[in-house]
Amino acid sequence: MSGRTAVTLRASGRADPGTVWERYARPALWSGWSPQIRGVRTEGERIVPGMTGEVVTFLGVRVPFTVETVDEARRAWTWRARLGPVTVRLHHTVTARPGGGTATVLRAEGAAPVVAAYAVPAYAALRRLVRPRP
């Protein structure tokens, strides 16, 4: 597995955990808080294991994805995005913060250059995700 790495990103904000989870659970909302996403195409309205789709980046690149796991009760999910031979696995969690608000964690695993390049826009997206209004 040489050349592969993982990075863990964290963000906290004042948005309610239920609201943050819904922003993840409904792919149609992703472009509202993730500036690198221009659109999402799926057959379903809510993430479920096995769901496939396509993220359209702000550059117009289409990136196919598959949702691997979803745990609504724990507000956690994992998906895999692939562009050509490059695959990145993304693990997300949403938790309530003591005293109010939300903490979210993203663990991205894949080819080191891709994960490194993705970290900056992903962190910006996470910060928007946990705002009361993205």
C-alpha positions as a Python dict, from the first residue, in 0.01 Angstrom:
ca = {
    (1, 'M'): (0, 0, 0),
    (2, 'S'): (288, 240, -56),
    (3, 'G'): (181, 583, -170),
    (4, 'R'): (-143, 563, 26),
    (5, 'T'): (-229, 777, 325),
    (6, 'A'): (-511, 895, 544),
    (7, 'V'): (-594, 1236, 684),
    (8, 'T'): (-845, 1323, 956),
    (9, 'L'): (-1015, 1663, 951),
    (10, 'R'): (-1236, 1808, 1224),
    (11, 'A'): (-1468, 2107, 1240),
    (12, 'S'): (-1711, 2235, 1500),
    (13, 'G'): (-1989, 2488, 1474),
    (14, 'R'): (-2320, 2613, 1606),
    (15, 'A'): (-2549, 2422, 1369),
    (16, 'D'): (-2775, 2160, 1525),
    (17, 'P'): (-2645, 1800, 1480),
    (18, 'G'): (-2973, 1694, 1318),
    (19, 'T'): (-2941, 1972, 1062),
    (20, 'V'): (-2580, 1882, 987),
    (21, 'W'): (-2672, 1516, 946),
    (22, 'E'): (-2950, 1605, 702),
    (23, 'R'): (-2702, 1807, 496),
    (24, 'Y'): (-2499, 1487, 460),
    (25, 'A'): (-2792, 1247, 426),
    (26, 'R'): (-2949, 1432, 132),
    (27, 'P'): (-2707, 1451, -163),
    (28, 'A'): (-2910, 1730, -325),
    (29, 'L'): (-2788, 1955, -40),
    (30, 'W'): (-2415, 1885, -79),
    (31, 'S'): (-2348, 2172, -321),
    (32, 'G'): (-2501, 2416, -71),
    (33, 'W'): (-2219, 2372, 180),
    (34, 'S'): (-1936, 2217, -28),
    (35, 'P'): (-1797, 2477, -268),
    (36, 'Q'): (-1605, 2216, -470),
    (37, 'I'): (-1933, 2044, -562),
    (38, 'R'): (-2148, 2198, -835),
    (39, 'G'): (-2407, 1919, -836),
    (40, 'V'): (-2486, 1559, -744),
    (41, 'R'): (-2669, 1300, -950),
    (42, 'T'): (-2823, 999, -773),
    (43, 'E'): (-3132, 784, -808),
    (44, 'G'): (-3231, 834, -445),
    (45, 'E'): (-3296, 1134, -227),
    (46, 'R'): (-3121, 1002, 84),
    (47, 'I'): (-2793, 814, 131),
    (48, 'V'): (-2827, 440, 180),
    (49, 'P'): (-2571, 159, 155),
    (50, 'G'): (-2518, 68, -209),
    (51, 'M'): (-2639, 402, -346),
    (52, 'T'): (-2439, 509, -648),
    (53, 'G'): (-2416, 847, -805),
    (54, 'E'): (-2195, 1110, -949),
    (55, 'V'): (-2054, 1430, -800),
    (56, 'V'): (-2000, 1711, -1048),
    (57, 'T'): (-1710, 1928, -936),
    (58, 'F'): (-1686, 2303, -980),
    (59, 'L'): (-1456, 2228, -1276),
    (60, 'G'): (-1726, 2012, -1440),
    (61, 'V'): (-1544, 1684, -1370),
    (62, 'R'): (-1782, 1398, -1297),
    (63, 'V'): (-1672, 1170, -1013),
    (64, 'P'): (-1867, 843, -962),
    (65, 'F'): (-1929, 733, -605),
    (66, 'T'): (-2079, 450, -402),
    (67, 'V'): (-2215, 481, -49),
    (68, 'E'): (-2073, 191, 152),
    (69, 'T'): (-2225, 227, 501),
    (70, 'V'): (-2482, 447, 672),
    (71, 'D'): (-2564, 448, 1044),
    (72, 'E'): (-2844, 700, 1095),
    (73, 'A'): (-2856, 648, 1473),
    (74, 'R'): (-2484, 723, 1510),
    (75, 'R'): (-2489, 982, 1231),
    (76, 'A'): (-2199, 813, 1053),
    (77, 'W'): (-2142, 709, 694),
    (78, 'T'): (-1874, 600, 451),
    (79, 'W'): (-1850, 638, 76),
    (80, 'R'): (-1599, 572, -197),
    (81, 'A'): (-1530, 808, -488),
    (82, 'R'): (-1338, 698, -796),
    (83, 'L'): (-1192, 888, -1086),
    (84, 'G'): (-1017, 658, -1330),
    (85, 'P'): (-773, 442, -1133),
    (86, 'V'): (-784, 670, -825),
    (87, 'T'): (-1013, 579, -536),
    (88, 'V'): (-1067, 777, -216),
    (89, 'R'): (-1266, 640, 77),
    (90, 'L'): (-1434, 900, 300),
    (91, 'H'): (-1564, 831, 651),
    (92, 'H'): (-1790, 1095, 810),
    (93, 'T'): (-1933, 1136, 1161),
    (94, 'V'): (-2153, 1401, 1319),
    (95, 'T'): (-2181, 1440, 1696),
    (96, 'A'): (-2346, 1681, 1934),
    (97, 'R'): (-2107, 1906, 2125),
    (98, 'P'): (-2149, 1953, 2499),
    (99, 'G'): (-2319, 2287, 2546),
    (100, 'G'): (-2468, 2288, 2195),
    (101, 'G'): (-2362, 2278, 1835),
    (102, 'T'): (-2198, 2007, 1632),
    (103, 'A'): (-1862, 1844, 1577),
    (104, 'T'): (-1791, 1663, 1254),
    (105, 'V'): (-1500, 1442, 1154),
    (106, 'L'): (-1388, 1338, 806),
    (107, 'R'): (-1128, 1068, 752),
    (108, 'A'): (-1009, 1050, 391),
    (109, 'E'): (-802, 750, 275),
    (110, 'G'): (-636, 703, -60),
    (111, 'A'): (-343, 796, -280),
    (112, 'A'): (-126, 1043, -90),
    (113, 'P'): (-123, 1320, -354),
    (114, 'V'): (-499, 1306, -400),
    (115, 'V'): (-576, 1303, -27),
    (116, 'A'): (-333, 1590, 30),
    (117, 'A'): (-490, 1797, -250),
    (118, 'Y'): (-842, 1723, -125),
    (119, 'A'): (-772, 1820, 237),
    (120, 'V'): (-787, 2199, 193),
    (121, 'P'): (-1123, 2221, 9),
    (122, 'A'): (-1264, 1945, 230),
    (123, 'Y'): (-1177, 2138, 545),
    (124, 'A'): (-1339, 2452, 403),
    (125, 'A'): (-1653, 2249, 325),
    (126, 'L'): (-1664, 2100, 677),
    (127, 'R'): (-1646, 2447, 829),
    (128, 'R'): (-1945, 2554, 617),
    (129, 'L'): (-2129, 2230, 697),
    (130, 'V'): (-2142, 2305, 1071),
    (131, 'R'): (-2258, 2667, 1034),
    (132, 'P'): (-2622, 2742, 1110),
    (133, 'R'): (-2651, 2865, 749),
    (134, 'P'): (-2394, 2726, 507),
}
